[in-house]
């Protein structure tokens, strides 16, 4: 029997404040119709003044630990994916570590923008497989509202704030029918860094900066790269798309998600969709979608999940997980 990572429980958190498309249309030259037709987004959640990425992450982590039946003392690894940390350092993960009463092990941040959760999941999975940890907290948490140029209609309508978390535990299993992470697949291509970036940072400008994006170019690459990585994940496990019970995609744009589902010949009723209510929450979107579908009973123990994401860098990745 091979050592593998089991999904013990998920959690998520959204800030209370909801910002609608109609409210945005009062700030920039846009309409509810345009936003919904082009992206599927109806609203997004926005962190309150003073509410930090770590605050969102702690709520999600506590919910995930409660679902998994563990406490902070049981966790020996935190991998927190974020592109919007509280501070340049220390890591947001160490802030979460202190808050949940985890005093041993290791906690660190990981940065792969919108693919961050898949990258964090792969990292924690490899730590567990290598025998270097027993229980890992994998978190995606973002406050993208803090890095949006609220005068740029091409980007400010697309993003929201939130956090999601998953507790992984070391277990054993063999083959695609046994529970746990079957495989993870990561890619990046730095030649495309200028397609989606933040125009500030501690070393480059000594400012925080704003998100900048060539939306149409990112869209094209997202559809192509996600199709490829999804096929790679299935082939690596000798599976066909019809084996997947739920597609849990990164929630950037309903049209990108529908494109990936079409490629897999999957009906949209097997796709977890939250982009309409959450918008793009970057590294938080996959665990937010996962947790929603677990809690409302759509995802059941034994279901095969395909998680996928694509983001700045470019970065992209996928994972097959038997829940
Ligand atoms: O999570 C990380 C990955 N990010 C993504 O996956 C985002 C990928 N990109 C997208 O989702 C889409 O490209 C967008 C939603 C960003 C844009 O949709 P699009 O269909 O690619 O539109 P476009 O950029 O080609 O713009 C079409 C028109 C332009 O006007 P002109 O040049 O045709 O006159 C834009 O100026 O829509 C205009 N436009 C808007 N109009 C109203 C751009 N933003 C807005 C807006 N409201 N908010």
CSV table of C-alpha atoms and ligand atoms in Angstrom, one decimal:
chain,number,residue,atom,x,y,z
A,1,UNK,CA,0.0,0.0,0.0
A,2,UNK,CA,1.3,3.4,-0.9
A,3,UNK,CA,1.2,6.4,1.3
A,4,UNK,CA,-1.2,9.0,0.1
A,5,UNK,CA,-3.1,12.2,1.2
A,6,UNK,CA,-6.7,11.8,2.4
A,7,UNK,CA,-9.1,14.8,2.3
A,8,UNK,CA,-10.3,15.0,5.9
A,9,UNK,CA,-12.5,18.1,5.8
A,10,UNK,CA,-13.0,21.5,4.1
A,11,UNK,CA,-14.0,25.0,5.2
A,12,UNK,CA,-14.4,28.4,3.7
A,13,UNK,CA,-15.2,32.0,4.6
A,14,UNK,CA,-16.6,35.0,2.7
A,15,UNK,CA,-16.6,38.6,4.0
A,16,UNK,CA,-20.0,39.9,4.9
A,17,UNK,CA,-20.1,42.9,2.5
A,18,UNK,CA,-21.5,42.1,-1.0
A,19,UNK,CA,-20.8,44.4,-3.9
A,20,UNK,CA,-23.2,44.1,-6.7
A,21,UNK,CA,-22.7,44.8,-10.4
A,22,UNK,CA,-25.2,47.6,-10.2
A,23,UNK,CA,-23.0,49.3,-7.5
A,24,UNK,CA,-20.0,48.9,-9.7
A,25,UNK,CA,-21.8,50.5,-12.6
A,26,UNK,CA,-22.1,53.7,-10.5
A,27,UNK,CA,-18.3,53.8,-10.2
A,28,UNK,CA,-17.0,52.8,-13.6
A,29,UNK,CA,-18.4,52.7,-17.2
A,30,UNK,CA,-19.9,49.3,-17.1
A,31,UNK,CA,-23.3,47.5,-16.8
A,32,UNK,CA,-24.7,44.5,-15.0
A,33,UNK,CA,-25.6,43.1,-18.5
A,34,UNK,CA,-22.0,43.3,-19.8
A,35,UNK,CA,-20.5,41.8,-16.7
A,36,UNK,CA,-23.0,38.9,-16.6
A,37,UNK,CA,-22.8,38.2,-20.3
A,38,UNK,CA,-19.0,38.3,-20.4
A,39,UNK,CA,-18.2,36.6,-17.1
A,40,UNK,CA,-21.3,35.2,-15.4
A,41,UNK,CA,-20.5,37.4,-12.3
A,42,UNK,CA,-23.4,38.9,-10.5
A,43,UNK,CA,-21.7,40.0,-7.2
A,44,UNK,CA,-18.6,39.6,-5.2
A,45,UNK,CA,-17.7,39.8,-1.4
A,46,UNK,CA,-15.3,42.5,-0.2
A,47,UNK,CA,-13.3,42.4,3.0
A,48,UNK,CA,-14.2,45.1,5.6
A,49,UNK,CA,-11.7,47.9,6.4
A,50,UNK,CA,-9.0,46.3,8.6
A,51,UNK,CA,-10.1,42.7,7.7
A,52,UNK,CA,-7.0,41.0,6.5
A,53,UNK,CA,-6.2,37.9,4.4
A,54,UNK,CA,-5.2,36.1,7.6
A,55,UNK,CA,-8.5,36.9,9.2
A,56,UNK,CA,-10.3,35.3,6.2
A,57,UNK,CA,-7.9,32.3,6.3
A,58,UNK,CA,-8.3,31.7,10.0
A,59,UNK,CA,-12.1,31.5,9.6
A,60,UNK,CA,-11.7,29.0,6.8
A,61,UNK,CA,-9.1,27.0,8.6
A,62,UNK,CA,-11.2,26.7,11.7
A,63,UNK,CA,-14.2,25.5,9.7
A,64,UNK,CA,-12.0,22.9,7.9
A,65,UNK,CA,-10.5,21.7,11.1
A,66,UNK,CA,-14.0,21.3,12.7
A,67,UNK,CA,-15.2,19.4,9.7
A,68,UNK,CA,-12.1,17.1,9.9
A,69,UNK,CA,-12.4,16.7,13.6
A,70,UNK,CA,-8.9,18.0,14.4
A,71,UNK,CA,-7.4,20.9,16.3
A,72,UNK,CA,-4.5,23.2,15.6
A,73,UNK,CA,-2.3,20.9,17.8
A,74,UNK,CA,-2.8,18.1,15.3
A,75,UNK,CA,-1.6,20.0,12.3
A,76,UNK,CA,2.1,19.8,11.4
A,77,UNK,CA,2.1,21.7,8.1
A,78,UNK,CA,0.4,24.8,6.8
A,79,UNK,CA,0.7,25.8,3.1
A,80,UNK,CA,-1.1,29.0,2.5
A,81,UNK,CA,-1.5,30.2,-1.1
A,82,UNK,CA,-2.0,33.9,-1.5
A,83,UNK,CA,-0.9,36.8,-3.8
A,84,UNK,CA,-2.3,39.3,-1.2
A,85,UNK,CA,-0.5,38.5,2.0
A,86,UNK,CA,-1.1,40.7,5.1
A,87,UNK,CA,2.5,42.0,5.0
A,88,UNK,CA,5.6,41.2,2.9
A,89,UNK,CA,6.7,39.2,5.9
A,90,UNK,CA,6.3,37.3,8.1
A,91,UNK,CA,4.1,34.9,6.1
A,92,UNK,CA,0.4,35.0,6.4
A,93,UNK,CA,0.7,31.2,7.2
A,94,UNK,CA,2.6,31.9,10.4
A,95,UNK,CA,-0.2,34.3,11.5
A,96,UNK,CA,-2.7,31.6,10.9
A,97,UNK,CA,-0.4,29.1,12.7
A,98,UNK,CA,-0.4,31.2,15.9
A,99,UNK,CA,-4.1,31.8,15.8
A,100,UNK,CA,-5.1,28.1,15.5
A,101,UNK,CA,-2.8,27.0,18.3
A,102,UNK,CA,-0.3,25.1,16.2
A,103,UNK,CA,3.1,25.4,17.8
A,104,UNK,CA,5.1,22.8,16.0
A,105,UNK,CA,5.7,21.8,12.5
A,106,UNK,CA,6.1,24.4,9.7
A,107,UNK,CA,4.0,27.1,8.1
A,108,UNK,CA,4.7,29.0,4.9
A,109,UNK,CA,3.1,31.0,2.1
A,110,UNK,CA,3.1,29.9,-1.5
A,111,UNK,CA,2.5,32.2,-4.5
A,112,UNK,CA,1.1,31.0,-7.8
A,113,UNK,CA,-1.7,33.6,-8.0
A,114,UNK,CA,-5.0,32.0,-9.2
A,115,UNK,CA,-3.4,28.5,-9.4
A,116,UNK,CA,-2.2,28.9,-5.8
A,117,UNK,CA,-4.5,26.4,-4.2
A,118,UNK,CA,-3.5,23.6,-6.7
A,119,UNK,CA,0.2,24.4,-6.1
A,120,UNK,CA,-0.3,24.4,-2.4
A,121,UNK,CA,-2.3,21.1,-2.6
A,122,UNK,CA,0.5,19.5,-4.6
A,123,UNK,CA,3.1,20.8,-2.2
A,124,UNK,CA,1.3,19.5,0.9
A,125,UNK,CA,0.6,16.2,-0.9
A,126,UNK,CA,4.3,15.7,-1.7
A,127,UNK,CA,5.2,16.5,2.0
A,128,UNK,CA,2.7,13.8,3.1
A,129,UNK,CA,3.8,11.2,0.5
A,130,UNK,CA,7.5,11.8,1.5
A,131,UNK,CA,6.6,11.1,5.1
A,132,UNK,CA,7.6,14.6,6.2
A,133,UNK,CA,4.2,15.5,7.7
A,134,UNK,CA,1.0,13.8,9.0
A,135,UNK,CA,-1.7,16.4,8.8
A,136,UNK,CA,-1.6,19.5,6.6
A,137,UNK,CA,-3.8,22.5,6.4
A,138,UNK,CA,-3.9,23.7,2.8
A,139,UNK,CA,-5.4,27.2,2.5
A,140,UNK,CA,-6.2,29.6,-0.4
A,141,UNK,CA,-6.9,33.1,0.9
A,142,UNK,CA,-7.1,36.5,-0.8
A,143,UNK,CA,-8.1,40.1,-0.5
A,144,UNK,CA,-7.8,41.1,-4.2
A,145,UNK,CA,-10.0,44.1,-3.5
A,146,UNK,CA,-6.8,45.7,-2.1
A,147,UNK,CA,-4.9,45.4,-5.3
A,148,UNK,CA,-7.6,46.4,-7.8
A,149,UNK,CA,-7.5,49.7,-9.7
A,150,UNK,CA,-11.1,50.7,-9.0
A,151,UNK,CA,-11.0,53.0,-12.1
A,152,UNK,CA,-10.1,50.2,-14.5
A,153,UNK,CA,-13.4,48.6,-15.6
A,154,UNK,CA,-11.4,45.8,-17.4
A,155,UNK,CA,-10.3,44.3,-14.1
A,156,UNK,CA,-12.2,45.8,-11.1
A,157,UNK,CA,-15.4,44.0,-12.0
A,158,UNK,CA,-13.8,40.6,-12.1
A,159,UNK,CA,-12.5,39.9,-8.6
A,160,UNK,CA,-13.6,39.3,-5.0
A,161,UNK,CA,-12.3,38.4,-1.6
A,162,UNK,CA,-12.5,35.1,0.3
A,163,UNK,CA,-10.8,32.0,1.7
A,164,UNK,CA,-11.0,28.3,1.6
A,165,UNK,CA,-9.2,25.5,3.3
A,166,UNK,CA,-8.7,21.7,3.2
A,167,UNK,CA,-7.2,19.4,5.9
A,168,UNK,CA,-5.2,16.6,4.5
A,169,UNK,CA,-4.1,13.6,6.5
A,170,UNK,CA,-1.6,10.8,5.8
A,171,UNK,CA,-3.2,7.5,4.9
A,172,UNK,CA,-2.7,4.6,2.6
A,173,UNK,CA,-4.3,3.5,-0.6
A,174,UNK,CA,-3.7,2.0,-4.0
A,175,UNK,CA,-5.4,2.7,-7.3
A,176,UNK,CA,-8.0,5.2,-8.5
A,177,UNK,CA,-10.9,3.8,-6.5
A,178,UNK,CA,-9.3,4.3,-3.1
A,179,UNK,CA,-9.8,7.7,-1.4
A,180,UNK,CA,-7.2,10.5,-1.5
A,181,UNK,CA,-5.3,12.6,-3.9
A,182,UNK,CA,-4.6,10.5,-7.0
A,183,UNK,CA,-2.2,12.9,-8.6
A,184,UNK,CA,-1.2,16.6,-9.0
A,185,UNK,CA,0.0,18.3,-12.2
A,186,UNK,CA,1.7,21.7,-12.1
A,187,UNK,CA,3.0,24.0,-14.9
A,188,UNK,CA,4.3,27.5,-15.3
A,189,UNK,CA,5.6,29.6,-18.2
A,190,UNK,CA,7.3,32.8,-17.2
A,191,UNK,CA,7.3,34.1,-20.8
A,192,UNK,CA,3.8,35.3,-20.2
A,193,UNK,CA,4.4,37.2,-17.0
A,194,UNK,CA,3.4,40.5,-18.5
A,195,UNK,CA,-0.1,39.3,-19.4
A,196,UNK,CA,-1.3,39.3,-15.8
A,197,UNK,CA,0.8,41.1,-13.1
A,198,UNK,CA,0.8,43.6,-10.3
A,199,UNK,CA,2.6,46.9,-11.2
A,200,UNK,CA,4.2,47.3,-7.7
A,201,UNK,CA,6.0,45.3,-5.1
A,202,UNK,CA,8.6,45.7,-2.4
A,203,UNK,CA,11.7,45.3,-4.6
A,204,UNK,CA,10.5,46.7,-7.8
A,205,UNK,CA,8.7,49.9,-6.7
A,206,UNK,CA,8.4,49.9,-2.9
A,207,UNK,CA,4.6,50.2,-3.4
A,208,UNK,CA,1.8,47.6,-3.3
A,209,UNK,CA,0.7,48.3,-6.9
A,210,UNK,CA,-2.4,47.3,-8.9
A,211,UNK,CA,-3.4,44.3,-10.9
A,212,UNK,CA,-3.0,44.6,-14.6
A,213,UNK,CA,-4.3,42.2,-17.2
A,214,UNK,CA,-4.5,41.5,-20.9
A,215,UNK,CA,-7.9,39.9,-20.5
A,216,UNK,CA,-8.4,38.5,-24.0
A,217,UNK,CA,-4.9,36.9,-24.1
A,218,UNK,CA,-5.3,35.4,-20.6
A,219,UNK,CA,-8.7,34.0,-21.7
A,220,UNK,CA,-7.2,32.3,-24.8
A,221,UNK,CA,-4.3,30.7,-22.8
A,222,UNK,CA,-6.6,29.7,-20.0
A,223,UNK,CA,-8.8,27.6,-22.3
A,224,UNK,CA,-5.9,25.9,-24.0
A,225,UNK,CA,-3.8,25.3,-20.9
A,226,UNK,CA,-6.7,24.0,-18.8
A,227,UNK,CA,-7.7,21.6,-21.5
A,228,UNK,CA,-4.2,20.2,-21.7
A,229,UNK,CA,-3.6,19.8,-18.0
A,230,UNK,CA,-7.0,18.2,-17.5
A,231,UNK,CA,-6.2,15.6,-20.2
A,232,UNK,CA,-2.8,15.1,-18.6
A,233,UNK,CA,-4.4,14.4,-15.2
A,234,UNK,CA,-6.8,11.9,-16.7
A,235,UNK,CA,-4.2,10.1,-18.8
A,236,UNK,CA,-1.8,9.8,-15.8
A,237,UNK,CA,-4.5,7.8,-14.0
A,238,UNK,CA,-5.7,5.8,-17.0
A,239,UNK,CA,-9.2,7.5,-16.6
A,240,UNK,CA,-11.7,8.8,-19.0
A,241,UNK,CA,-13.6,12.1,-18.4
A,242,UNK,CA,-16.8,10.2,-17.7
A,243,UNK,CA,-15.2,8.8,-14.5
A,244,UNK,CA,-15.3,12.4,-13.0
A,245,UNK,CA,-18.2,13.0,-10.6
A,246,UNK,CA,-17.5,16.7,-10.1
A,247,UNK,CA,-15.4,19.3,-11.9
A,248,UNK,CA,-14.2,21.9,-9.3
A,249,UNK,CA,-12.6,24.6,-11.5
A,250,UNK,CA,-11.0,27.9,-10.7
A,251,UNK,CA,-13.8,30.5,-11.0
A,252,UNK,CA,-12.5,33.3,-13.2
A,253,UNK,CA,-15.1,33.3,-15.9
A,254,UNK,CA,-18.2,31.2,-16.6
A,255,UNK,CA,-17.2,31.0,-20.3
A,256,UNK,CA,-13.7,29.5,-19.4
A,257,UNK,CA,-15.4,27.0,-17.1
A,258,UNK,CA,-17.9,26.1,-19.7
A,259,UNK,CA,-15.1,25.6,-22.3
A,260,UNK,CA,-13.3,23.2,-20.0
A,261,UNK,CA,-16.5,21.3,-19.3
A,262,UNK,CA,-17.2,21.1,-23.0
A,263,UNK,CA,-13.8,19.7,-23.7
A,264,UNK,CA,-14.5,17.0,-21.2
A,265,UNK,CA,-18.0,16.5,-22.6
A,266,UNK,CA,-19.2,17.1,-19.1
A,267,UNK,CA,-22.7,18.4,-18.4
A,268,UNK,CA,-22.7,21.7,-16.5
A,269,UNK,CA,-24.8,20.1,-13.8
A,270,UNK,CA,-21.6,18.2,-12.8
A,271,UNK,CA,-19.6,21.4,-12.5
A,272,UNK,CA,-19.4,23.4,-9.3
A,273,UNK,CA,-20.0,27.0,-10.2
A,274,UNK,CA,-19.6,29.9,-7.7
A,275,UNK,CA,-18.3,32.6,-10.0
A,276,UNK,CA,-21.8,34.2,-10.2
A,277,UNK,CA,-21.7,35.0,-6.4
A,278,UNK,CA,-18.0,35.0,-5.5
A,279,UNK,CA,-16.4,36.4,-8.8
A,280,UNK,CA,-12.7,35.5,-9.1
A,281,UNK,CA,-11.2,35.0,-5.6
A,282,UNK,CA,-7.8,33.9,-7.0
A,283,UNK,CA,-6.2,31.2,-4.8
A,284,UNK,CA,-9.4,30.9,-2.7
A,285,UNK,CA,-11.8,30.1,-5.6
A,286,UNK,CA,-11.2,26.3,-5.8
A,287,UNK,CA,-11.4,25.6,-2.1
A,288,UNK,CA,-14.5,27.9,-1.8
A,289,UNK,CA,-16.2,26.0,-4.6
A,290,UNK,CA,-15.2,22.6,-3.1
A,291,UNK,CA,-16.4,23.5,0.4
A,292,UNK,CA,-19.8,24.8,-0.9
A,293,UNK,CA,-20.5,21.6,-2.8
A,294,UNK,CA,-19.3,19.4,0.1
A,295,UNK,CA,-21.6,21.3,2.6
A,296,UNK,CA,-24.7,21.3,0.4
A,297,UNK,CA,-24.3,17.6,-0.2
A,298,UNK,CA,-23.5,17.5,-3.9
A,299,UNK,CA,-20.0,16.1,-3.3
A,300,UNK,CA,-20.2,12.8,-1.4
A,301,UNK,CA,-17.5,10.5,0.0
A,302,UNK,CA,-16.2,8.4,-2.8
A,303,UNK,CA,-16.8,10.9,-5.5
A,304,UNK,CA,-14.0,11.6,-8.0
A,305,UNK,CA,-13.1,15.3,-8.2
A,306,UNK,CA,-11.1,17.1,-10.8
A,307,UNK,CA,-9.7,20.4,-9.5
A,308,UNK,CA,-8.1,22.8,-12.0
A,309,UNK,CA,-6.8,26.4,-12.1
A,310,UNK,CA,-4.9,28.9,-14.2
A,311,UNK,CA,-3.4,32.2,-13.3
A,312,UNK,CA,-0.6,34.8,-13.5
A,313,UNK,CA,2.9,33.7,-14.3
A,314,UNK,CA,1.4,32.0,-16.2
A,315,UNK,CA,0.8,29.1,-13.8
A,316,UNK,CA,-1.7,26.3,-14.2
A,317,UNK,CA,-2.4,22.9,-12.7
A,318,UNK,CA,-4.9,20.2,-11.9
A,319,UNK,CA,-5.4,17.4,-9.4
A,320,UNK,CA,-7.6,14.3,-9.2
A,321,UNK,CA,-9.0,13.7,-5.8
A,322,UNK,CA,-11.2,10.8,-4.6
A,323,UNK,CA,-13.2,12.5,-1.8
B,1,LIG,O1,-7.9,34.1,-12.8
B,1,LIG,C1,-6.8,34.5,-13.5
B,1,LIG,C2,-7.1,34.4,-14.9
B,1,LIG,N1,-8.0,35.5,-15.4
B,1,LIG,C3,-8.8,35.2,-16.3
B,1,LIG,O2,-9.0,34.0,-16.6
B,1,LIG,C4,-9.6,36.3,-17.0
B,1,LIG,C5,-9.6,36.0,-18.4
B,1,LIG,N2,-10.2,37.0,-19.3
B,1,LIG,C6,-11.6,37.1,-19.3
B,1,LIG,O3,-12.3,36.6,-18.5
B,1,LIG,C7,-12.1,38.1,-20.3
B,1,LIG,O4,-11.2,38.3,-21.3
B,1,LIG,C8,-12.7,39.4,-19.7
B,1,LIG,C9,-13.9,39.1,-18.9
B,1,LIG,C10,-11.6,40.0,-18.9
B,1,LIG,C11,-13.0,40.3,-20.9
B,1,LIG,O5,-14.0,39.7,-21.8
B,1,LIG,P1,-13.7,39.7,-23.3
B,1,LIG,O6,-14.9,39.1,-23.9
B,1,LIG,O7,-12.3,39.1,-23.6
B,1,LIG,O8,-13.7,41.2,-23.6
B,1,LIG,P2,-12.6,42.2,-24.2
B,1,LIG,O9,-11.5,42.3,-23.3
B,1,LIG,O10,-12.3,41.7,-25.6
B,1,LIG,O11,-13.3,43.5,-24.3
B,1,LIG,C12,-14.5,43.7,-25.2
B,1,LIG,C13,-15.0,45.1,-25.0
B,1,LIG,C14,-13.8,46.2,-25.1
B,1,LIG,O12,-14.4,47.3,-25.8
B,1,LIG,P3,-13.9,47.5,-27.4
B,1,LIG,O13,-12.4,47.6,-27.3
B,1,LIG,O14,-14.4,46.3,-28.1
B,1,LIG,O15,-14.7,48.7,-27.7
B,1,LIG,C15,-13.6,46.6,-23.7
B,1,LIG,O16,-13.1,47.9,-23.6
B,1,LIG,O17,-15.6,45.3,-23.7
B,1,LIG,C16,-15.0,46.5,-23.1
B,1,LIG,N3,-15.0,46.3,-21.7
B,1,LIG,C17,-16.1,46.5,-20.9
B,1,LIG,N4,-17.3,47.0,-21.2
B,1,LIG,C18,-18.1,47.2,-20.1
B,1,LIG,C19,-14.0,45.8,-20.9
B,1,LIG,N5,-14.4,45.7,-19.6
B,1,LIG,C20,-15.7,46.2,-19.6
B,1,LIG,C21,-16.6,46.4,-18.5
B,1,LIG,N6,-17.8,46.9,-18.9
B,1,LIG,N7,-16.4,46.1,-17.3
